[in-house]
mmCIF file of C-alpha atoms in Angstrom:
data_model
loop_
_atom_site.group_PDB
_atom_site.id
_atom_site.type_symbol
_atom_site.label_atom_id
_atom_site.label_comp_id
_atom_site.label_asym_id
_atom_site.label_seq_id
_atom_site.Cartn_x
_atom_site.Cartn_y
_atom_site.Cartn_z
ATOM 1 C CA MET K 4 -75.812 60.480 -161.689
ATOM 2 C CA ALA K 5 -73.813 58.504 -159.185
ATOM 3 C CA VAL K 6 -75.286 60.831 -155.902
ATOM 4 C CA ASN K 7 -78.659 60.518 -157.101
ATOM 5 C CA ASP K 8 -78.557 57.049 -158.687
ATOM 6 C CA PRO K 9 -75.916 54.838 -157.178
ATOM 7 C CA THR K 10 -75.242 51.007 -157.865
ATOM 8 C CA LEU K 11 -75.982 48.712 -155.665
ATOM 9 C CA PHE K 12 -72.648 48.387 -154.660
ATOM 10 C CA GLU K 13 -72.260 52.211 -153.715
ATOM 11 C CA TYR K 14 -75.770 52.283 -151.523
ATOM 12 C CA THR K 15 -75.016 49.017 -149.708
ATOM 13 C CA SER K 16 -71.242 49.673 -149.100
ATOM 14 C CA ARG K 17 -72.054 53.077 -147.484
ATOM 15 C CA GLN K 18 -74.451 51.246 -145.007
ATOM 16 C CA LEU K 19 -71.853 48.657 -143.958
ATOM 17 C CA ARG K 20 -69.420 51.007 -143.557
ATOM 18 C CA ASN K 21 -71.802 52.884 -141.426
ATOM 19 C CA LEU K 22 -72.852 49.821 -139.574
ATOM 20 C CA CYS K 23 -69.278 48.545 -139.203
ATOM 21 C CA ALA K 24 -68.421 52.102 -137.560
ATOM 22 C CA GLU K 25 -71.436 52.280 -135.452
ATOM 23 C CA SER K 26 -70.079 48.896 -133.979
ATOM 24 C CA GLY K 27 -66.414 49.649 -133.244
ATOM 25 C CA PHE K 28 -64.761 48.493 -136.221
ATOM 26 C CA PRO K 29 -61.361 50.708 -136.787
ATOM 27 C CA ALA K 30 -61.828 53.026 -140.007
ATOM 28 C CA SER K 31 -58.909 51.488 -142.037
ATOM 29 C CA ASP K 32 -60.768 48.002 -141.719
ATOM 30 C CA ASN K 33 -61.911 47.847 -145.372
ATOM 31 C CA THR K 34 -62.102 44.253 -145.801
ATOM 32 C CA PRO K 35 -65.848 43.934 -145.001
ATOM 33 C CA VAL K 36 -66.914 46.369 -147.601
ATOM 34 C CA GLU K 37 -63.921 44.416 -150.164
ATOM 35 C CA MET K 38 -65.970 41.303 -149.519
ATOM 36 C CA LEU K 39 -69.388 42.827 -149.912
ATOM 37 C CA GLY K 40 -67.929 44.202 -153.290
ATOM 38 C CA GLU K 41 -66.902 40.667 -154.674
ATOM 39 C CA LEU K 42 -70.238 38.771 -153.367
ATOM 40 C CA LEU K 43 -72.331 41.222 -155.096
ATOM 41 C CA GLY K 44 -70.140 41.565 -158.380
ATOM 42 C CA GLU K 45 -71.698 42.211 -161.430
ATOM 43 C CA ALA K 46 -75.252 42.827 -159.726
ATOM 44 C CA GLY K 47 -73.329 45.671 -157.579
ATOM 45 C CA LYS K 48 -72.452 47.318 -160.762
ATOM 46 C CA ARG K 49 -75.840 48.152 -161.762
ATOM 47 C CA ARG K 50 -77.502 51.573 -160.902
ATOM 48 C CA LEU K 51 -80.658 51.538 -158.545
ATOM 49 C CA SER K 52 -82.878 52.404 -161.154
ATOM 50 C CA GLU K 53 -82.202 49.495 -163.355
ATOM 51 C CA GLY K 54 -83.753 47.373 -160.872
ATOM 52 C CA PRO K 55 -82.351 44.056 -159.534
ATOM 53 C CA LEU K 56 -80.431 41.895 -161.938
ATOM 54 C CA TRP K 57 -82.202 38.870 -160.493
ATOM 55 C CA PRO K 58 -85.017 38.392 -158.045
ATOM 56 C CA SER K 59 -82.990 37.391 -154.809
ATOM 57 C CA ASP K 60 -85.027 35.863 -152.210
ATOM 58 C CA VAL K 61 -82.816 37.223 -149.599
ATOM 59 C CA ALA K 62 -85.014 40.526 -148.958
ATOM 60 C CA ASP K 63 -88.364 41.612 -149.884
ATOM 61 C CA ASP K 64 -87.368 43.828 -152.471
ATOM 62 C CA ALA K 65 -84.982 41.386 -154.180
ATOM 63 C CA THR K 66 -81.898 43.038 -153.048
ATOM 64 C CA PRO K 67 -79.462 40.160 -152.448
ATOM 65 C CA VAL K 68 -78.111 41.498 -149.353
ATOM 66 C CA GLU K 69 -79.509 41.547 -145.676
ATOM 67 C CA PHE K 70 -77.802 43.193 -143.034
ATOM 68 C CA SER K 71 -77.648 41.783 -139.051
ATOM 69 C CA VAL K 72 -76.279 43.284 -135.638
ATOM 70 C CA ALA K 73 -75.688 40.298 -133.324
ATOM 71 C CA LEU K 74 -75.957 41.507 -130.045
ATOM 72 C CA ASP K 75 -74.171 38.965 -127.553
ATOM 73 C CA ASP K 76 -75.440 38.893 -123.826
ATOM 74 C CA THR K 77 -71.596 39.130 -122.995
ATOM 75 C CA GLY K 78 -71.310 42.824 -124.510
ATOM 76 C CA ASP K 79 -69.779 41.443 -127.679
ATOM 77 C CA ARG K 80 -71.302 42.430 -131.172
ATOM 78 C CA ALA K 81 -71.070 41.549 -134.707
ATOM 79 C CA VAL K 82 -71.989 42.760 -138.039
ATOM 80 C CA ARG K 83 -73.319 40.201 -140.372
ATOM 81 C CA VAL K 84 -74.432 40.102 -144.134
ATOM 82 C CA LEU K 85 -76.606 37.587 -145.403
ATOM 83 C CA GLY K 86 -76.022 37.745 -149.415
ATOM 84 C CA GLU K 87 -76.654 35.693 -152.459
ATOM 85 C CA VAL K 88 -74.007 35.689 -155.368
ATOM 86 C CA ILE K 89 -75.739 36.603 -158.548
ATOM 87 C CA ALA K 90 -73.901 35.734 -162.257
ATOM 88 C CA GLU K 91 -73.522 38.213 -164.768
ATOM 89 C CA LYS K 92 -76.425 36.417 -166.891
ATOM 90 C CA PRO K 93 -78.213 35.022 -163.778
ATOM 91 C CA SER K 94 -80.081 31.327 -163.786
ATOM 92 C CA MET K 95 -80.006 28.870 -160.973
ATOM 93 C CA VAL K 96 -77.541 27.217 -162.431
ATOM 94 C CA ALA K 97 -75.184 30.274 -163.230
ATOM 95 C CA ASN K 98 -75.480 31.863 -159.725
ATOM 96 C CA VAL K 99 -74.290 28.507 -158.344
ATOM 97 C CA ALA K 100 -71.200 28.649 -160.272
ATOM 98 C CA ALA K 101 -70.838 32.062 -159.397
ATOM 99 C CA ALA K 102 -71.217 31.450 -155.838
ATOM 100 C CA ARG K 103 -68.633 28.691 -155.856
ATOM 101 C CA ARG K 104 -65.928 31.123 -157.795
ATOM 102 C CA PHE K 105 -66.757 33.470 -154.487
ATOM 103 C CA LEU K 106 -65.918 30.646 -152.287
ATOM 104 C CA ASN K 107 -62.240 29.630 -153.819
ATOM 105 C CA SER K 108 -61.812 33.279 -153.814
ATOM 106 C CA MET K 109 -62.374 33.640 -149.973
ATOM 107 C CA SER K 110 -60.790 30.564 -149.433
ATOM 108 C CA GLU K 111 -57.736 31.486 -150.964
ATOM 109 C CA ARG K 112 -57.597 35.157 -149.621
ATOM 110 C CA LEU K 113 -58.635 34.337 -146.136
ATOM 111 C CA GLY K 114 -57.693 30.782 -145.122
ATOM 112 C CA ILE K 115 -61.371 29.782 -145.049
ATOM 113 C CA PRO K 116 -61.675 25.988 -144.736
ATOM 114 C CA THR K 117 -64.173 24.336 -147.589
ATOM 115 C CA ASP K 118 -63.898 20.688 -146.082
ATOM 116 C CA ARG K 119 -67.718 20.964 -144.837
ATOM 117 C CA PHE K 120 -68.643 22.627 -148.132
ATOM 118 C CA GLU K 121 -67.127 19.871 -149.966
ATOM 119 C CA ALA K 122 -68.932 17.089 -148.001
ATOM 120 C CA VAL K 123 -72.209 17.977 -148.553
ATOM 121 C CA GLN K 124 -72.352 20.171 -151.999
ATOM 122 C CA ASP K 125 -73.479 17.201 -153.948
ATOM 123 C CA VAL K 126 -76.126 16.817 -151.596
ATOM 124 C CA PHE K 127 -77.658 20.216 -151.650
ATOM 125 C CA LEU K 128 -76.547 21.434 -155.049
ATOM 126 C CA PRO K 129 -77.971 19.146 -158.007
ATOM 127 C CA ASP K 130 -77.450 19.848 -161.526
ATOM 128 C CA GLU K 131 -80.739 21.567 -161.707
ATOM 129 C CA PRO K 132 -81.558 23.242 -158.434
ATOM 130 C CA GLN K 133 -85.343 23.934 -157.558
ATOM 131 C CA GLY K 134 -86.759 26.377 -155.228
ATOM 132 C CA LYS K 135 -85.988 30.112 -154.906
ATOM 133 C CA PHE K 136 -82.446 29.731 -154.037
ATOM 134 C CA ALA K 137 -79.614 27.405 -154.043
ATOM 135 C CA PHE K 138 -77.380 28.459 -151.371
ATOM 136 C CA TRP K 139 -76.426 31.736 -149.791
ATOM 137 C CA TYR K 140 -73.475 33.238 -147.505
ATOM 138 C CA SER K 141 -73.378 34.879 -144.400
ATOM 139 C CA MET K 142 -70.643 36.921 -144.062
ATOM 140 C CA ILE K 143 -69.725 37.617 -140.052
ATOM 141 C CA PHE K 144 -67.322 40.507 -139.141
ATOM 142 C CA ARG K 145 -66.252 41.453 -135.672
ATOM 143 C CA PRO K 146 -63.701 44.391 -134.506
ATOM 144 C CA ASN K 147 -60.238 43.661 -134.784
ATOM 145 C CA ALA K 148 -60.957 39.641 -135.920
ATOM 146 C CA SER K 149 -60.736 37.767 -139.069
ATOM 147 C CA PRO K 150 -64.311 37.378 -141.125
ATOM 148 C CA LYS K 151 -65.838 34.335 -140.882
ATOM 149 C CA LEU K 152 -68.218 32.456 -143.276
ATOM 150 C CA LYS K 153 -71.185 30.428 -143.190
ATOM 151 C CA VAL K 154 -72.969 28.491 -146.076
ATOM 152 C CA TYR K 155 -76.837 28.280 -146.385
ATOM 153 C CA PHE K 156 -78.215 25.487 -148.520
ATOM 154 C CA ASN K 157 -81.715 24.701 -149.568
ATOM 155 C CA PRO K 158 -83.052 21.258 -148.100
ATOM 156 C CA ALA K 159 -85.770 21.485 -150.940
ATOM 157 C CA ALA K 160 -83.050 21.898 -153.754
ATOM 158 C CA ARG K 161 -84.336 18.415 -155.168
ATOM 159 C CA GLY K 162 -87.918 19.198 -154.124
ATOM 160 C CA GLU K 163 -89.619 19.710 -151.097
ATOM 161 C CA ASP K 164 -90.450 16.087 -150.732
ATOM 162 C CA ARG K 165 -87.065 14.938 -150.449
ATOM 163 C CA ALA K 166 -86.319 17.826 -148.037
ATOM 164 C CA ALA K 167 -85.679 15.553 -144.681
ATOM 165 C CA GLU K 168 -83.823 13.130 -147.017
ATOM 166 C CA LEU K 169 -81.169 15.820 -147.937
ATOM 167 C CA VAL K 170 -81.065 17.128 -144.328
ATOM 168 C CA ALA K 171 -80.175 13.377 -142.854
ATOM 169 C CA GLU K 172 -77.717 12.931 -145.518
ATOM 170 C CA GLY K 173 -76.183 16.074 -144.853
ATOM 171 C CA PHE K 174 -75.701 15.180 -141.079
ATOM 172 C CA ARG K 175 -74.556 11.768 -142.229
ATOM 173 C CA ARG K 176 -71.683 13.250 -144.625
ATOM 174 C CA LEU K 177 -70.753 15.484 -141.583
ATOM 175 C CA GLY K 178 -70.315 12.469 -139.424
ATOM 176 C CA MET K 179 -73.552 13.589 -137.541
ATOM 177 C CA GLU K 180 -75.463 10.620 -138.010
ATOM 178 C CA ASP K 181 -77.619 11.080 -134.787
ATOM 179 C CA ALA K 182 -78.210 14.939 -135.272
ATOM 180 C CA TYR K 183 -81.032 14.478 -137.565
ATOM 181 C CA ASP K 184 -83.166 12.259 -135.033
ATOM 182 C CA ALA K 185 -82.085 15.078 -132.069
ATOM 183 C CA ALA K 186 -83.137 18.263 -134.137
ATOM 184 C CA THR K 187 -86.430 16.658 -135.331
ATOM 185 C CA GLU K 188 -87.676 14.968 -132.478
ATOM 186 C CA TYR K 189 -89.478 18.032 -131.097
ATOM 187 C CA SER K 190 -89.868 20.172 -133.923
ATOM 188 C CA VAL K 191 -91.530 18.636 -137.103
ATOM 189 C CA SER K 192 -94.702 17.468 -135.440
ATOM 190 C CA ARG K 193 -97.324 19.261 -137.527
ATOM 191 C CA GLY K 194 -97.138 17.765 -140.801
ATOM 192 C CA ASP K 195 -96.463 20.178 -143.689
ATOM 193 C CA LEU K 196 -96.650 22.997 -141.141
ATOM 194 C CA ASP K 197 -93.416 22.511 -140.083
ATOM 195 C CA LYS K 198 -90.718 22.754 -143.071
ATOM 196 C CA PHE K 199 -87.028 22.608 -143.346
ATOM 197 C CA THR K 200 -85.944 25.955 -144.508
ATOM 198 C CA PHE K 201 -82.231 25.934 -144.264
ATOM 199 C CA PHE K 202 -79.154 23.566 -143.721
ATOM 200 C CA ALA K 203 -75.971 25.758 -142.622
ATOM 201 C CA VAL K 204 -72.468 25.021 -142.135
ATOM 202 C CA ASP K 205 -69.694 27.349 -140.621
ATOM 203 C CA LEU K 206 -66.407 27.388 -142.614
ATOM 204 C CA ASP K 207 -64.411 27.564 -139.953
ATOM 205 C CA ASP K 208 -62.248 25.142 -137.948
ATOM 206 C CA SER K 209 -62.756 26.627 -134.438
ATOM 207 C CA PRO K 210 -64.209 24.543 -131.502
ATOM 208 C CA LEU K 211 -67.520 26.136 -131.660
ATOM 209 C CA SER K 212 -67.835 25.912 -135.532
ATOM 210 C CA ARG K 213 -71.416 25.327 -136.090
ATOM 211 C CA VAL K 214 -73.752 22.711 -138.556
ATOM 212 C CA LYS K 215 -77.227 24.454 -138.123
ATOM 213 C CA LEU K 216 -80.586 23.275 -139.252
ATOM 214 C CA TYR K 217 -83.376 25.707 -139.704
ATOM 215 C CA ILE K 218 -87.185 24.644 -139.412
ATOM 216 C CA SER K 219 -90.167 27.056 -140.120
ATOM 217 C CA HIS K 220 -93.387 26.937 -138.212
ATOM 218 C CA PHE K 221 -96.278 27.926 -140.294
ATOM 219 C CA SER K 222 -99.456 29.170 -138.572
ATOM 220 C CA ALA K 223 -97.968 28.582 -135.475
ATOM 221 C CA THR K 224 -98.567 29.645 -131.836
ATOM 222 C CA ALA K 225 -95.876 30.221 -129.380
ATOM 223 C CA GLU K 226 -96.271 26.557 -128.325
ATOM 224 C CA ALA K 227 -94.276 25.237 -131.379
ATOM 225 C CA PRO K 228 -91.122 26.836 -130.652
ATOM 226 C CA VAL K 229 -91.296 26.140 -126.833
ATOM 227 C CA GLN K 230 -91.660 22.517 -127.932
ATOM 228 C CA ALA K 231 -88.796 22.739 -130.148
ATOM 229 C CA SER K 232 -86.571 24.131 -127.663
ATOM 230 C CA GLU K 233 -87.159 20.919 -125.664
ATOM 231 C CA ALA K 234 -84.136 19.330 -127.659
ATOM 232 C CA VAL K 235 -81.711 21.809 -126.212
ATOM 233 C CA ASP K 236 -81.043 21.344 -122.513
ATOM 234 C CA GLY K 237 -81.209 24.343 -120.255
ATOM 235 C CA ILE K 238 -83.412 26.382 -122.163
ATOM 236 C CA ASP K 239 -85.484 29.200 -120.271
ATOM 237 C CA ARG K 240 -88.869 28.542 -121.843
ATOM 238 C CA ASP K 241 -90.297 31.527 -120.399
ATOM 239 C CA SER K 242 -88.134 33.520 -122.412
ATOM 240 C CA ILE K 243 -89.407 31.906 -125.575
ATOM 241 C CA ASN K 244 -93.147 33.215 -124.676
ATOM 242 C CA GLU K 245 -91.993 36.618 -123.700
ATOM 243 C CA PHE K 246 -90.020 36.880 -126.992
ATOM 244 C CA CYS K 247 -93.017 35.951 -129.098
ATOM 245 C CA ASP K 248 -95.536 38.177 -126.787
ATOM 246 C CA LEU K 249 -93.447 41.331 -127.102
ATOM 247 C CA LEU K 250 -92.670 41.087 -130.663
ATOM 248 C CA GLY K 251 -95.559 39.686 -131.869
ATOM 249 C CA GLY K 252 -97.569 42.439 -130.352
ATOM 250 C CA GLY K 253 -100.179 39.974 -128.662
ATOM 251 C CA THR K 254 -100.421 37.768 -131.962
ATOM 252 C CA GLU K 255 -101.501 34.517 -130.962
ATOM 253 C CA SER K 256 -101.325 32.790 -134.060
ATOM 254 C CA PHE K 257 -98.236 33.530 -136.578
ATOM 255 C CA ASP K 258 -100.065 33.272 -139.618
ATOM 256 C CA GLY K 259 -98.097 35.520 -142.108
ATOM 257 C CA ARG K 260 -94.307 34.865 -142.451
ATOM 258 C CA PRO K 261 -93.506 31.822 -140.020
ATOM 259 C CA LEU K 262 -91.744 31.577 -136.862
ATOM 260 C CA VAL K 263 -88.249 29.835 -137.544
ATOM 261 C CA SER K 264 -86.329 27.504 -135.144
ATOM 262 C CA SER K 265 -82.815 26.587 -135.629
ATOM 263 C CA TYR K 266 -80.255 24.217 -133.631
ATOM 264 C CA SER K 267 -76.787 24.675 -133.559
ATOM 265 C CA PHE K 268 -74.456 21.757 -133.163
ATOM 266 C CA VAL K 269 -70.827 22.048 -132.559
ATOM 267 C CA GLU K 270 -67.766 19.744 -132.325
ATOM 268 C CA SER K 271 -67.863 18.817 -128.720
ATOM 269 C CA ASP K 272 -71.232 17.328 -129.240
ATOM 270 C CA LEU K 273 -72.220 15.980 -132.616
ATOM 271 C CA LYS K 274 -75.430 14.042 -131.137
ATOM 272 C CA ARG K 275 -77.231 16.720 -129.444
ATOM 273 C CA PRO K 276 -77.723 20.450 -130.516
ATOM 274 C CA GLY K 277 -76.081 22.936 -127.805
ATOM 275 C CA ASN K 278 -78.000 26.090 -128.741
ATOM 276 C CA TYR K 279 -81.581 26.898 -129.856
ATOM 277 C CA SER K 280 -82.406 30.117 -131.623
ATOM 278 C CA LEU K 281 -85.910 31.388 -132.642
ATOM 279 C CA TYR K 282 -86.481 33.905 -135.515
ATOM 280 C CA LEU K 283 -89.579 36.175 -135.786
ATOM 281 C CA PRO K 284 -90.494 37.890 -138.843
ATOM 282 C CA ILE K 285 -91.657 41.494 -137.098
ATOM 283 C CA ARG K 286 -92.470 42.976 -140.407
ATOM 284 C CA ASP K 287 -95.366 40.944 -140.899
ATOM 285 C CA TYR K 288 -96.972 41.716 -137.358
ATOM 286 C CA VAL K 289 -96.617 45.740 -137.235
ATOM 287 C CA ALA K 290 -98.229 48.387 -139.204
ATOM 288 C CA ASP K 291 -94.887 50.449 -139.606
ATOM 289 C CA ASP K 292 -91.317 50.621 -138.466
ATOM 290 C CA VAL K 293 -92.275 53.073 -135.581
ATOM 291 C CA GLU K 294 -94.085 50.169 -133.985
ATOM 292 C CA ALA K 295 -91.338 47.671 -134.881
ATOM 293 C CA ARG K 296 -88.610 49.597 -132.944
ATOM 294 C CA ALA K 297 -90.919 50.163 -130.147
ATOM 295 C CA ARG K 298 -91.294 46.507 -129.767
ATOM 296 C CA VAL K 299 -87.667 45.773 -130.193
ATOM 297 C CA VAL K 300 -86.740 48.367 -127.557
ATOM 298 C CA SER K 301 -89.197 46.686 -125.112
ATOM 299 C CA PHE K 302 -87.716 43.492 -125.645
ATOM 300 C CA LEU K 303 -84.086 44.710 -125.455
ATOM 301 C CA GLU K 304 -84.853 46.493 -122.384
ATOM 302 C CA SER K 305 -86.266 43.444 -120.755
ATOM 303 C CA ARG K 306 -83.197 41.861 -121.208
ATOM 304 C CA GLY K 307 -80.986 44.681 -119.774
ATOM 305 C CA GLY K 308 -80.108 45.470 -123.359
ATOM 306 C CA ASP K 309 -79.142 48.964 -125.361
ATOM 307 C CA ALA K 310 -81.815 50.578 -126.937
ATOM 308 C CA ALA K 311 -79.585 53.401 -127.928
ATOM 309 C CA GLY K 312 -77.399 50.903 -129.997
ATOM 310 C CA LEU K 313 -80.696 49.944 -132.111
ATOM 311 C CA ASP K 314 -81.157 53.382 -133.068
ATOM 312 C CA ARG K 315 -77.731 53.663 -134.075
ATOM 313 C CA ALA K 316 -77.862 50.934 -136.556
ATOM 314 C CA ILE K 317 -81.147 52.269 -137.926
ATOM 315 C CA ARG K 318 -79.209 55.388 -138.464
ATOM 316 C CA ALA K 319 -76.344 53.618 -139.975
ATOM 317 C CA LEU K 320 -78.647 52.124 -142.774
ATOM 318 C CA THR K 321 -81.301 55.058 -143.454
ATOM 319 C CA ASP K 322 -82.755 58.515 -142.428
ATOM 320 C CA ARG K 323 -86.216 57.922 -143.625
ATOM 321 C CA PRO K 324 -88.658 58.391 -141.314
ATOM 322 C CA LEU K 325 -89.875 55.217 -139.742
ATOM 323 C CA HIS K 326 -93.479 55.769 -140.017
ATOM 324 C CA GLU K 327 -92.993 55.837 -144.009
ATOM 325 C CA GLY K 328 -92.666 52.217 -144.180
ATOM 326 C CA ARG K 329 -92.217 48.745 -142.752
ATOM 327 C CA GLY K 330 -89.916 46.320 -142.999
ATOM 328 C CA LEU K 331 -86.645 47.889 -142.215
ATOM 329 C CA LEU K 332 -86.491 46.123 -139.130
ATOM 330 C CA ALA K 333 -87.225 42.476 -140.866
ATOM 331 C CA HIS K 334 -87.122 40.111 -137.811
ATOM 332 C CA VAL K 335 -85.231 39.558 -134.694
ATOM 333 C CA SER K 336 -83.918 36.431 -133.293
ATOM 334 C CA LEU K 337 -83.397 35.019 -129.768
ATOM 335 C CA ARG K 338 -80.291 32.973 -129.035
ATOM 336 C CA LEU K 339 -80.299 30.380 -126.296
ATOM 337 C CA GLY K 340 -78.333 27.549 -124.834
ATOM 338 C CA GLN K 341 -74.657 27.012 -123.276
ATOM 339 C CA PHE K 342 -72.592 28.236 -126.552
ATOM 340 C CA GLY K 343 -73.519 31.864 -126.455
ATOM 341 C CA THR K 344 -76.915 33.833 -125.587
ATOM 342 C CA GLY K 345 -78.188 37.060 -127.335
ATOM 343 C CA THR K 346 -80.276 38.869 -129.913
ATOM 344 C CA THR K 347 -79.847 39.534 -133.277
ATOM 345 C CA ILE K 348 -82.001 42.094 -135.283
ATOM 346 C CA TYR K 349 -81.923 41.988 -139.016
ATOM 347 C CA LEU K 350 -81.886 44.954 -141.153
ATOM 348 C CA SER K 351 -83.279 45.367 -144.607
ATOM 349 C CA SER K 352 -81.307 47.572 -146.787
ATOM 350 C CA GLU K 353 -84.292 48.878 -148.716
ATOM 351 C CA ALA K 354 -82.153 49.479 -151.843
ATOM 352 C CA TYR K 355 -84.837 48.911 -154.574
ATOM 353 C CA GLU K 356 -88.102 49.539 -152.443
ATOM 354 C CA VAL K 357 -89.425 50.233 -149.266
ATOM 355 C CA LEU K 358 -92.720 48.187 -147.835
ATOM 356 C CA PRO K 359 -95.822 50.336 -147.781
ATOM 357 C CA THR K 360 -97.233 50.541 -143.988
ATOM 358 C CA ARG K 361 -100.406 49.045 -143.728
ATOM 359 C CA PRO K 362 -103.248 49.722 -141.015
ATOM 360 C CA GLY K 363 -103.784 48.520 -137.809
ATOM 361 C CA SER K 364 -101.266 46.681 -135.915
ATOM 362 C CA GLY K 365 -99.738 43.117 -135.093
ATOM 363 C CA THR K 366 -102.397 42.552 -132.515
ATOM 364 C CA ASP K 367 -104.954 42.119 -135.382
ATOM 365 C CA SER K 368 -102.797 39.374 -137.381
#
């Protein structure tokens, strides 16, 4: 039964081991898989045939994890897991409590500092959170390095009408009173079409530890992220247009899932963002994963990247033919700025479901 109907942990841990092996991790490093097991908890013990324990919004098929491979322009790479902790008897409140226990465990085990989390938790974690999630984790793994943890909070946890208030207060709690104005000056000019998506904090004490704000641009052209990038000095605006054109397949208005901008603030400059990232949900603008792969390859090659590495990452997760589904390649991001540049490819586990293909291509979107 375990072979044909694995548990969620068995299924996703195999994928994670394969991704780590493909990225040069030593075979003896079990930390990523052990952390994945703890994050999944009771949800990870369920057979896939039983369906998800909770309808997580992390992935399209309700799988509470999503993988990504970060390809730095320096040649370094990282494997990351975005995940939601699901309680044994899930609810928004119970999931928050379970996620806090996970953080306490990771802090004790790995010495992860929690001061930033504690500074803003009562802003973003009300007694009865609203929205599709309260907070998620990103576990960041690099070969022969200690794991890092990032927390994503939901700015709409007290209602969408209070999202701006929560973001501003979150920055203030972290001693970054000027950050809100710096991050919103160029990014929220279209009323309700620009919405705060995530407020994220790195839980480490390195000089490049980040506070990040994510903003979704609904029904936007490439002009919206180009304008948003104006908040960061030294950005190559042409690369943003090229990114949207190549990965969007000529899409002019991204009317499916939105483009997303993010700003990164670091300790050396708490007033201005040092990096800008743009996220494109490629699965909404292709017919299948064959088309998605071709576009990602074109973009990687335009930046001198390694297309073979993309194929190894795909094989690490699945052996299904790419023409039989859509969404394995979920979205792609471009990172620009003074604190690291590169491309990140986000990959769906597809543990519960493979999205069907659709007729036409992204140029018809």
